[in-house]
Amino acid sequence: MIYLDNAATGGFKPNSVIETTVSAVKYLNANPGRSGHRLSKTGAEFIYSARKKVSEFFNNGEIDRVIFTKNCSEGLNIAIHGVIGKGDHVITTCFEHNSVLRPLFTLESKGIISLTIIYPENKKCVTVKEIENALLPNTKLVIVNHISNVTGSINNVKSIGEFLRGKNLLFMVDGAQSAGHVKIDMQKFNIDILSVAGHKGLYAIQGSGALIFNKRVDISPTYQGGTGTESFNTFQPNCYPEKLEVGTLNLPAICSLEEGIRYVENSLDYLEIRLYEMTEYLIKKLSAIDKVKIYSSPNPAGIVAFSIENLSSIEGAERLSNEFDIAVRGGFHCAPLMHKFLGTDDEGLIRVSISAHNTKRDLFLLVSAVKTICSF
Amino acid sequence: MIYLDNAATGGFKPNSVIETTVSAVKYLNANPGRSGHRLSKTGAEFIYSARKKVSEFFNNGEIDRVIFTKNCSEGLNIAIHGVIGKGDHVITTCFEHNSVLRPLFTLESKGIISLTIIYPENKKCVTVKEIENALLPNTKLVIVNHISNVTGSINNVKSIGEFLRGKNLLFMVDGAQSAGHVKIDMQKFNIDILSVAGHKGLYAIQGSGALIFNKRVDISPTYQGGTGTESFNTFQPNCYPEKLEVGTLNLPAICSLEEGIRYVENSLDYLEIRLYEMTEYLIKKLSAIDKVKIYSSPNPAGIVAFSIENLSSIEGAERLSNEFDIAVRGGFHCAPLMHKFLGTDDEGLIRVSISAHNTKRDLFLLVSAVKTICSF
C-alpha cells in the first residue's frame, strides 16, 4: 500500500516511538502517580518528563498547564466548554473542523454564546483586519484553525496573535494539522490555548494529544473525578493539571508523545521544507492532468486537495484504493464550511496527505494512477 | 518487585494483549473508519469486532451502545452529565469513587439535582430496602458501585436491578473493580448503564475503557466534534456510537480491550474462585498479626484493605515499597465517603490488590514484611 492519508493518522512511526510505547505496555503496568511505590513513581516521572517536553516544545511557559488528552478534539472541547460563559461572543473561521464548529453551534443554539464566522475575502486565509472587524465588546474567545485539514492552507496565527495581544480575550488555535509540521511558539505568537493531536504530525500513537495553555487561562472542568489528590475535596481540585485530568492517565500514549516530539524537534526545519517541496512537486504534476482541479498551494503540512471532473471525491478515493492500493481520503473531512467556501460541497475533495517519509516514487505512482482514472 | 496494586492498574498483561497492541501500533497506523481505503477499513473492522465483543461480554443487547472511552471515569462522566436534567433526583452510595461523587456534588451545588447518599446500616452493602426508602417521584438515576475499590466489598447489583425493573428511572453501575472479576449480565441484572476500565480486571492497556448502555438510555453529548459521518450536520449526529465518540479512536487500546476480554471470558469462574481464595488466605494470615486490623472480607476482586496500629497507611505503603519492594497503595483511594463510613478518614487504609497471576509466595512475602513492620 502507498499510504497518503497522514493527516488522518500518521502512517510512519519512528522506531524510538514504537520501542518506547512497547516498553511502557510491557514493563510499566502501574498507575502513574496514584500510589507511592516504585513503579507508580517511575510512571509519574515519565508523565512529568512528557509534560515538560510538550511545554518546552510549544513554549507555553507553564509545565502544569499541559493537559494530556486522548485526541485533539477532546482538548478543543475541554477548552471551548470550559472557558466560555453565558453572553460571550466567539469569533472563528470557515476553516474550522467540526470539533470546533459543533461545540460552538451547540452553545449558540442553547443561547449561551453569539458567534461570528469569518469567510476570508482573499479566499486564502483570515486577515488581521477581518478579525478586527469582527471584534465586539463581549468577545471572549477567538478560535483560528492553524492549517486546514482540507487544503493545507495556513492562517497566520502569529500576526493574529500579535494583534490580539493585550486585549481582554483569549486566542485559541487548533493545531491538529500544524503541530510537528511548523514551529508553534505560544509565547511569541501570543497563543493562549492550543490543542494538538499526537498521532498526526507529532509521530506518536493514537490515544495521545495535549491541550496547552498559559496563565491567563482558567478552564472550568466539564468532567470531574479521581485525581489521586485531595481525596476529601468533594469538588475537582483547583490546580492544574489535576483540575482537567480525570481518571487513569494513558502512560503508553503519553510516553509515545514525548518520544514523537523528540523525533521532530531537531528536524522541524528539514521536515517543513521537505513537505513543502513534496506538495509543490505533486501540485505541479497533478495540475498537468486534464480534468484535475487543485485546491491547495504548496504547504508544510503535506496536504494536497483536488477534484476530478465528473467523479465524486468518495468514488475517486475508492478507485485509488481498490485499483491502485493508494490510501487517500475522499469526502468532506469534517469541515463543512470549508467546502461551502470552496464550492465543493457537492462532491467533496480528494485529499492527499504526505508524510516526510513518503518518497517521490509514491507521488509518481499516485500521479500515474490519477492519470489512468482520468483517461477513461 | 512484588506488584500488589492491581486495582489501580493490572500489572500482568497476557501475551495475546501485548502482541495485539504492538501489532496495532506497528501495522495499523491509519484512522479507523474515517477514510475508505484498505487500512482504514481494516481498522474499522477491528473496532466493530471489539464493540461486538464488549457488547456480548456484558450482554447489553445493543452493539452500537458500546462507547469506547479512555478510562472508566470518562464513561461515568459522559453518562452522569448526559442523562441528568434540571430537577432530577439521584440516589447513590457511600461506596462511590470520586468519579461518581464529584460529578454529582458539582451538579448538586449548581442546583441542578438533588442527591441522596445511602450509608448502609448493615455496614456491609446497600440493601434493596434502603434503595426503596430513598426513592422519590423525581428519582431519575440510581448509581451503585459494584465492588468497592477500597475494601472489595460487593453490592448486590442483581437484586437492586431486579427491584428497579419497570420503574421510570435508570440504573447505573460503576464496574471499575468488578469487570473481569465477576460476571456482569446487564440484561439479566437490569443494569441500564455500565462503565468499565480496560486496564484493571479486563487485562487491557491504559487508555481503554467502555461505557455500555441499553435502548432505554439516551445520553446527551457533553462534547461534540468530528465523527467522520454527516459532515454537514452542524450538530452531533443523533445515532450511537457516533453521538458520543468524538475524534480519532484509540485503535491499539480498543484492540487490546477485545483481546483482554477474550482472555478472561472463558476463565471467569476460575479467576473469581482464585482471587476469592487468595484474599481469604491473606486475610487469615494478616489477621493473625497483632496491630493489624482488616477491613475486607474474602472477595473476587482481589482486594484486602488493612491498617497497622500507630502507622499511617501512606507510611505503611511507603515502607512496604522502600524496604521490601512490595507495591501496594496507601491513602484514601479517591473514595472519601467510604473512609468516613469505615472510620478510617484519619489515616486511610493500606490496600493490597491481588491479580490471579500473583502467587502465594507473593502473599507470604507481604505477610512477612507486615510482620516485620509491626514488630518494631
XYZ file of N, CA and C in Angstrom, chain A residues 43-257:
645
model
N 6.346 5.834 36.697
C 5.339 6.287 35.732
C 5.117 7.785 35.849
N 5.027 8.264 37.105
C 4.795 9.694 37.331
C 5.964 10.523 36.787
N 7.179 9.973 36.910
C 8.344 10.691 36.365
C 8.273 10.772 34.835
N 7.843 9.692 34.211
C 7.669 9.707 32.752
C 6.613 10.751 32.350
N 5.524 10.796 33.107
C 4.457 11.752 32.802
C 5.004 13.179 32.924
N 5.740 13.424 34.008
C 6.271 14.775 34.205
C 7.241 15.138 33.076
N 8.067 14.184 32.725
C 9.040 14.428 31.657
C 8.327 14.757 30.335
N 7.259 14.026 30.039
C 6.494 14.288 28.808
C 5.817 15.658 28.882
N 5.298 15.987 30.046
C 4.624 17.277 30.218
C 5.621 18.417 29.981
N 6.811 18.232 30.521
C 7.865 19.253 30.359
C 8.243 19.371 28.873
N 8.351 18.250 28.232
C 8.730 18.256 26.805
C 7.678 18.993 25.970
N 6.414 18.696 26.209
C 5.335 19.359 25.454
C 5.361 20.866 25.736
N 5.511 21.200 27.009
C 5.536 22.613 27.401
C 6.685 23.352 26.712
N 7.853 22.737 26.701
C 9.020 23.383 26.082
C 8.854 23.483 24.563
N 8.336 22.430 23.971
C 8.228 22.395 22.505
C 7.286 23.483 21.997
N 6.200 23.722 22.751
C 5.243 24.746 22.309
C 5.421 26.058 23.084
N 6.359 26.053 24.007
C 6.736 27.255 24.771
C 5.530 27.997 25.362
N 4.765 27.277 26.183
C 3.643 27.939 26.867
C 4.069 28.555 28.192
N 5.302 28.222 28.637
C 5.822 28.829 29.855
C 5.305 28.217 31.148
N 4.475 27.181 31.064
C 3.847 26.611 32.272
C 3.700 25.102 32.127
N 4.611 24.364 32.739
C 4.565 22.901 32.597
C 3.224 22.335 33.072
N 2.696 22.890 34.162
C 1.474 22.301 34.726
C 0.224 22.677 33.926
N 0.376 23.510 32.920
C -0.769 23.821 32.065
C -0.680 23.069 30.726
N -0.151 21.880 30.811
C -0.210 20.909 29.707
C -1.116 19.784 30.189
N -2.223 19.575 29.492
C -3.194 18.543 29.867
C -3.142 17.450 28.812
N -2.939 16.217 29.236
C -2.917 15.124 28.265
C -4.343 14.716 27.907
N -4.604 14.650 26.610
C -5.934 14.307 26.124
C -5.852 13.044 25.271
N -7.011 12.501 24.904
C -6.993 11.281 24.087
C -6.915 11.588 22.597
N -7.278 12.801 22.239
C -7.125 13.248 20.849
C -7.296 14.769 20.821
N -7.120 15.350 19.668
C -7.179 16.816 19.584
C -8.587 17.324 19.881
N -9.592 16.601 19.402
C -10.984 17.023 19.604
C -11.314 17.166 21.081
N -10.814 16.249 21.903
C -11.100 16.332 23.334
C -10.547 17.632 23.909
N -9.317 17.980 23.527
C -8.718 19.223 24.017
C -9.524 20.444 23.603
N -9.958 20.464 22.345
C -10.759 21.594 21.846
C -12.048 21.714 22.654
N -12.691 20.590 22.930
C -13.941 20.602 23.693
C -13.725 21.038 25.141
N -12.673 20.503 25.775
C -12.387 20.888 27.173
C -12.244 22.404 27.251
N -11.515 22.956 26.285
C -11.256 24.400 26.319
C -12.513 25.203 25.988
N -13.189 24.845 24.903
C -14.361 25.632 24.484
C -15.430 25.612 25.571
N -15.763 24.407 26.059
C -16.818 24.326 27.082
C -16.346 24.884 28.421
N -15.021 24.946 28.619
C -14.501 25.348 29.923
C -14.187 26.823 30.074
N -14.094 27.559 28.972
C -13.764 28.988 29.125
C -14.921 29.918 28.770
N -15.882 29.397 28.015
C -16.962 30.270 27.554
C -18.082 30.331 28.585
N -18.587 31.524 28.813
C -19.704 31.695 29.734
C -20.895 32.323 29.024
N -21.995 32.355 29.732
C -23.246 32.931 29.219
C -23.013 34.366 28.724
N -23.437 34.641 27.510
C -23.368 36.005 26.985
C -22.075 36.330 26.244
N -21.152 35.364 26.191
C -19.889 35.622 25.491
C -20.069 35.588 23.975
N -19.202 36.356 23.303
C -19.146 36.341 21.844
C -17.869 35.616 21.418
N -18.004 34.764 20.409
C -16.866 33.988 19.919
C -16.668 34.271 18.434
N -15.407 34.447 18.039
C -15.066 34.622 16.627
C -14.342 33.376 16.151
N -14.750 32.861 15.006
C -13.992 31.759 14.423
C -14.030 31.859 12.900
N -13.586 30.821 12.215
C -13.407 30.905 10.759
C -14.080 29.741 10.042
N -14.246 29.919 8.754
C -14.835 28.854 7.935
C -13.875 27.692 7.725
N -12.624 27.847 8.174
C -11.639 26.775 8.011
C -11.803 25.672 9.056
N -12.628 25.925 10.074
C -12.615 25.037 11.246
C -13.180 23.648 10.960
N -12.673 22.737 11.755
C -13.107 21.346 11.797
C -14.383 21.282 12.654
N -15.162 20.239 12.452
C -16.370 20.063 13.268
C -16.085 19.992 14.775
N -14.861 19.671 15.141
C -14.530 19.614 16.569
C -14.484 20.994 17.206
N -14.419 22.031 16.368
C -14.593 23.397 16.852
C -16.022 23.867 16.559
N -16.487 23.586 15.331
C -17.798 24.115 14.923
C -18.958 23.526 15.724
N -18.942 22.209 15.892
C -20.090 21.592 16.577
C -20.239 22.048 18.028
N -19.147 22.126 18.818
C -19.318 22.697 20.169
C -19.859 24.132 20.112
N -19.343 24.929 19.165
C -19.788 26.326 19.100
C -21.250 26.425 18.669
N -21.637 25.659 17.652
C -23.044 25.690 17.215
C -23.963 25.200 18.339
N -23.494 24.209 19.101
C -24.292 23.702 20.223
C -24.507 24.806 21.261
N -23.421 25.511 21.610
C -23.528 26.589 22.601
C -24.375 27.749 22.066
N -24.251 28.011 20.761
C -25.050 29.087 20.153
C -26.538 28.714 20.169
N -26.821 27.455 19.830
C -28.227 27.037 19.754
C -28.894 27.048 21.128
N -28.083 26.897 22.186
C -28.632 26.942 23.552
C -28.744 28.381 24.052
N -28.361 29.353 23.216
C -28.455 30.752 23.617
C -27.352 31.182 24.569
N -26.296 30.362 24.680
C -25.217 30.710 25.625
C -24.246 31.713 24.999
N -23.927 31.532 23.717
C -22.963 32.435 23.072
C -23.552 33.027 21.800
N -22.930 34.106 21.337
C -23.155 34.558 19.964
C -21.867 34.281 19.195
N -22.012 34.112 17.894
C -20.916 33.557 17.097
C -20.733 34.347 15.804
N -19.486 34.697 15.491
C -19.160 35.280 14.185
C -18.195 34.348 13.468
N -18.562 33.964 12.246
C -17.685 33.085 11.464
C -17.130 33.872 10.282
N -15.823 33.933 10.188
C -15.190 34.714 9.117
C -14.963 33.850 7.873
N -15.477 34.327 6.741
C -15.165 33.749 5.430
C -14.229 34.740 4.743
N -12.929 34.455 4.680
C -11.984 35.478 4.202
C -12.237 35.907 2.759
N -12.123 37.195 2.561
C -12.372 37.762 1.225
C -11.325 37.345 0.210
N -10.084 37.235 0.678
C -8.983 36.881 -0.245
C -9.013 35.414 -0.660
N -9.991 34.683 -0.131
C -10.184 33.260 -0.479
C -9.035 32.366 -0.018
N -8.123 32.935 0.765
C -6.962 32.126 1.161
C -6.848 31.951 2.671
N -6.772 33.072 3.381
C -6.607 32.977 4.829
C -7.231 34.201 5.485
N -7.526 34.027 6.761
C -8.152 35.100 7.536
C -7.128 36.206 7.763
N -7.549 37.455 7.594
C -6.624 38.566 7.823
C -6.873 39.183 9.202
N -5.866 39.880 9.680
C -5.988 40.588 10.957
C -7.148 41.579 10.885
N -7.285 42.231 9.744
C -8.358 43.218 9.559
C -9.737 42.570 9.756
N -9.876 41.350 9.217
C -11.164 40.657 9.355
C -11.457 40.285 10.813
N -10.411 39.885 11.534
C -10.581 39.611 12.974
C -10.996 40.911 13.670
N -10.280 41.989 13.346
C -10.540 43.287 13.981
C -11.994 43.717 13.756
N -12.453 43.548 12.516
C -13.829 43.946 12.193
C -14.880 43.112 12.929
N -14.496 41.903 13.288
C -15.464 41.011 13.950
C -15.526 41.220 15.464
N -14.532 41.904 16.011
C -14.460 42.075 17.476
C -15.671 42.822 18.026
N -16.174 42.358 19.137
C -17.261 43.031 19.851
C -16.801 43.248 21.299
N -17.463 44.136 22.013
C -17.041 44.359 23.403
C -17.095 43.079 24.247
N -18.000 42.157 23.902
C -18.108 40.926 24.698
C -17.398 39.729 24.056
N -16.499 39.997 23.113
C -15.756 38.880 22.515
C -14.836 38.268 23.568
N -15.047 36.964 23.827
C -14.265 36.297 24.865
C -13.190 35.411 24.268
N -13.480 34.900 23.052
C -12.605 33.867 22.507
C -12.516 34.029 20.989
N -11.283 33.945 20.476
C -11.054 33.891 19.028
C -10.400 32.540 18.745
N -11.050 31.730 17.911
C -10.505 30.397 17.597
C -10.135 30.342 16.125
N -8.875 30.046 15.857
C -8.413 30.003 14.473
C -7.733 28.670 14.181
N -8.157 28.061 13.092
C -7.525 26.850 12.587
C -6.163 27.221 12.006
N -5.110 26.599 12.504
C -3.766 26.968 12.042
C -3.533 26.521 10.595
N -3.706 25.244 10.347
C -3.557 24.731 8.976
C -4.797 23.892 8.664
N -5.426 24.176 7.541
C -6.661 23.491 7.162
C -6.422 22.017 6.903
N -7.259 21.165 7.493
C -7.148 19.720 7.235
C -7.684 19.350 5.855
N -8.348 20.307 5.193
C -8.890 20.019 3.862
C -7.874 20.373 2.776
N -7.303 21.563 2.849
C -6.444 22.051 1.755
C -4.994 22.288 2.161
N -4.723 22.322 3.461
C -3.367 22.668 3.902
C -3.110 24.168 3.925
N -4.129 24.968 3.694
C -3.912 26.420 3.711
C -3.678 26.902 5.143
N -2.834 27.915 5.246
C -2.314 28.332 6.551
C -2.892 29.677 6.968
N -3.366 29.749 8.189
C -3.708 31.049 8.751
C -2.517 31.578 9.536
N -2.266 32.861 9.389
C -1.102 33.456 10.038
C -1.416 33.742 11.509
N -1.268 32.704 12.320
C -1.644 32.834 13.731
C -0.690 33.769 14.479
N 0.498 33.938 13.922
C 1.455 34.853 14.574
C 0.952 36.298 14.473
N 0.562 36.713 13.264
C 0.055 38.089 13.094
C -1.227 38.297 13.897
N -2.108 37.300 13.834
C -3.380 37.431 14.553
C -3.116 37.535 16.055
N -2.216 36.671 16.553
C -1.869 36.699 17.972
C -1.274 38.031 18.378
N -0.389 38.548 17.554
C 0.231 39.841 17.882
C -0.809 40.953 17.932
N -1.748 40.910 17.012
C -2.811 41.916 17.018
C -3.673 41.806 18.287
N -3.907 40.549 18.717
C -4.812 40.347 19.862
C -4.123 40.567 21.211
N -2.798 40.694 21.202
C -2.051 40.851 22.462
C -2.572 42.058 23.251
N -2.800 41.830 24.523
C -3.231 42.933 25.387
C -4.739 43.122 25.420
N -5.436 42.475 24.505
C -6.901 42.590 24.515
C -7.489 41.643 25.573
N -8.658 42.007 26.043
C -9.286 41.250 27.116
C -10.082 40.056 26.571
N -9.362 39.178 25.913
C -9.989 37.973 25.353
C -8.922 36.900 25.225
N -9.340 35.686 24.858
C -8.395 34.579 24.713
C -8.254 34.180 23.249
N -7.030 33.853 22.872
C -6.756 33.427 21.499
C -6.419 31.937 21.512
N -7.242 31.188 20.804
C -7.094 29.724 20.797
C -6.808 29.242 19.382
N -5.896 28.285 19.283
C -5.503 27.768 17.973
C -5.726 26.260 17.923
N -6.351 25.799 16.837
C -6.478 24.369 16.578
C -5.234 23.936 15.798
N -4.349 23.226 16.490
C -3.074 22.841 15.884
C -3.054 21.408 15.374
N -4.229 20.834 15.124
C -4.295 19.421 14.708
C -3.374 19.127 13.529
N -3.372 20.028 12.538
C -2.600 19.760 11.310
C -1.295 20.541 11.243
N -0.992 21.327 12.265
C 0.249 22.097 12.201
C 1.310 21.603 13.180
N 0.885 21.058 14.311
C 1.869 20.607 15.312
C 2.776 19.542 14.713
N 4.051 19.771 14.788
C 5.022 18.838 14.225
C 5.420 19.196 12.798
N 4.638 20.062 12.163
C 4.942 20.463 10.788
C 5.590 21.848 10.726
N 5.137 22.749 11.605
C 5.729 24.097 11.654
C 5.940 24.467 13.123
N 6.829 25.372 13.354
C 7.113 25.810 14.721
C 5.908 26.577 15.273
N 5.483 26.207 16.472
C 4.434 26.968 17.162
C 5.019 27.434 18.495
N 5.257 28.716 18.607
C 5.810 29.295 19.831
C 4.694 30.099 20.488
N 4.065 29.499 21.481
C 2.857 30.110 22.058
C 3.129 31.491 22.646
N 4.268 31.648 23.319
C 4.550 32.959 23.924
C 4.819 34.005 22.840
N 5.604 33.622 21.839
C 5.947 34.567 20.767
C 4.721 34.921 19.929
N 3.886 33.922 19.659
C 2.710 34.143 18.805
C 1.509 34.666 19.613
N 1.695 34.752 20.943
C 0.591 35.158 21.821
C -0.635 34.246 21.708
N -0.374 32.958 21.665
C -1.468 31.979 21.668
C -1.754 31.606 23.123
N -3.015 31.755 23.529
C -3.369 31.424 24.917
C -3.668 29.940 25.091
N -4.326 29.358 24.098
C -4.761 27.956 24.190
C -4.442 27.255 22.867
N -3.851 26.081 22.972
C -3.509 25.302 21.782
C -3.908 23.855 22.021
N -4.602 23.264 21.050
C -4.888 21.831 21.154
C -4.193 21.107 20.004
N -3.541 20.015 20.328
C -2.818 19.258 19.296
C -3.143 17.762 19.392
N -2.986 17.087 18.266
C -3.100 15.626 18.216
C -1.691 15.050 18.283
N -1.543 13.903 18.934
C -0.233 13.273 18.979
C 0.051 12.400 17.773
N -1.005 11.811 17.214
C -0.834 10.726 16.239
C -0.714 11.195 14.794
N -0.675 12.512 14.587
C -0.531 13.027 13.218
C 0.918 13.509 13.040
N 1.137 14.808 13.000
C 2.485 15.323 12.730
C 3.493 15.113 13.846
N 3.044 14.687 15.006
C 3.978 14.511 16.129
C 4.456 13.066 16.271
N 4.059 12.189 15.367
C 4.615 10.835 15.261
C 4.299 9.920 16.450
N 3.373 10.349 17.323
C 3.025 9.495 18.469
C 1.899 8.542 18.079
N 1.444 7.743 19.045
C 0.411 6.760 18.737
C -0.983 7.352 18.971
N -1.992 6.673 18.475
C -3.372 7.086 18.740
C -3.640 7.032 20.247
N -4.524 7.904 20.696
C -4.791 7.998 22.129
C -3.960 9.082 22.789
N -3.091 9.736 21.985
C -2.272 10.820 22.548
C -2.712 12.164 21.993
N -2.603 13.161 22.819
C -2.943 14.525 22.424
C -2.674 15.430 23.607
N -2.718 16.736 23.381
C -2.481 17.649 24.502
C -3.245 18.950 24.309
N -3.710 19.464 25.429
C -4.280 20.804 25.494
C -3.292 21.643 26.296
N -2.846 22.730 25.689
C -1.755 23.512 26.278
C -2.232 24.949 26.413
N -2.027 25.553 27.570
C -2.491 26.931 27.739
C -1.577 27.679 28.693
N -1.841 28.978 28.838
C -0.964 29.798 29.667
C -1.692 30.314 30.908
N -1.010 31.166 31.654
C -1.527 31.607 32.963
C -2.753 32.506 32.869
N -3.010 33.061 31.689
C -4.189 33.919 31.540
C -5.483 33.099 31.516
N -5.325 31.800 31.299
C -6.480 30.946 31.021
C -6.922 30.187 32.264
N -8.215 30.224 32.545
C -8.758 29.345 33.574
C -9.882 28.528 32.940
N -9.762 27.229 33.031
C -10.716 26.335 32.370
C -11.526 25.598 33.423
N -12.825 25.799 33.380
C -13.713 25.122 34.318
C -13.888 23.674 33.853
N -13.698 22.695 34.737
C -13.744 21.300 34.271
C -15.158 20.837 33.929
N -15.309 20.276 32.748
C -16.600 19.701 32.348
C -16.811 18.364 33.045
N -15.720 17.604 33.183
C -15.786 16.310 33.855
C -15.057 16.400 35.194
N -15.529 15.609 36.148
C -14.907 15.602 37.469
C -14.612 14.158 37.862
N -13.640 13.974 38.753
C -13.381 12.606 39.182
C -12.069 12.442 39.887
N -11.605 11.206 39.914
C -10.406 10.876 40.665
C -9.162 11.515 40.081
N -8.350 12.081 40.987
C -7.101 12.701 40.568
C -5.934 12.125 41.362
N -6.260 11.299 42.345
C -5.209 10.788 43.215
C -4.746 11.813 44.239
N -5.387 12.980 44.234
C -5.027 14.033 45.189
C -6.297 14.563 45.843
N -6.149 15.164 47.004
C -7.255 15.813 47.714
C -8.514 14.938 47.744
N -8.356 13.680 48.132
C -9.494 12.746 48.077
C -10.733 13.270 48.797
N -10.526 14.074 49.856
C -11.686 14.534 50.623
C -12.309 15.820 50.084
N -11.720 16.376 49.060
C -12.331 17.532 48.398
C -13.479 17.009 47.546
N -14.691 17.450 47.839
C -15.832 16.901 47.102
C -15.936 17.509 45.699
N -15.143 18.538 45.437
C -15.119 19.104 44.084
C -13.758 18.839 43.434
N -13.674 19.146 42.159
C -12.427 18.937 41.438
C -11.337 19.847 42.030
N -10.128 19.323 42.277
C -9.063 20.192 42.797
C -8.858 21.397 41.877
N -8.507 22.527 42.472
C -8.433 23.763 41.693
C -7.026 24.058 41.189
N -6.211 23.035 41.002
C -4.865 23.277 40.465
C -4.679 22.434 39.202
N -3.819 22.948 38.328
C -3.519 22.218 37.093
C -2.289 21.359 37.324
N -2.181 20.215 36.652
C -3.084 19.650 35.649
C -4.281 18.874 36.225
N -4.285 18.620 37.551
C -5.313 17.737 38.133
C -6.734 18.194 37.796
N -6.905 19.517 37.736
C -8.247 20.056 37.508
C -8.895 19.477 36.246
N -8.080 19.178 35.252
C -8.625 18.755 33.955
C -8.233 17.330 33.547
N -7.529 16.625 34.427
C -7.144 15.245 34.082
C -7.834 14.283 35.045
N -8.879 13.654 34.587
C -9.721 12.808 35.426
C -9.463 11.335 35.104
N -9.195 10.561 36.129
C -9.024 9.118 35.928
C -7.602 8.762 35.527
N -7.394 7.467 35.301
C -6.062 6.956 34.998
C -5.523 7.544 33.702
N -4.295 8.044 33.755
C -3.648 8.570 32.548
C -3.171 7.422 31.668
N -3.066 7.731 30.371
C -2.662 6.740 29.382
C -1.147 6.809 29.195
N -0.443 6.093 30.070
C 1.014 6.186 30.096
C 1.683 5.821 28.758
N 1.328 4.700 28.120
C 1.994 4.382 26.842
C 1.833 5.508 25.812
N 0.637 6.070 25.707
C 0.405 7.131 24.722
C 1.191 8.394 25.082
N 1.260 8.695 26.370
C 1.967 9.904 26.811
C 3.470 9.747 26.587
N 4.002 8.563 26.885
C 5.420 8.301 26.607
C 5.691 8.430 25.103
N 4.768 7.931 24.284
C 4.970 7.995 22.829
C 4.965 9.440 22.349
N 4.179 10.279 23.017
C 4.118 11.688 22.620
C 5.447 12.387 22.893
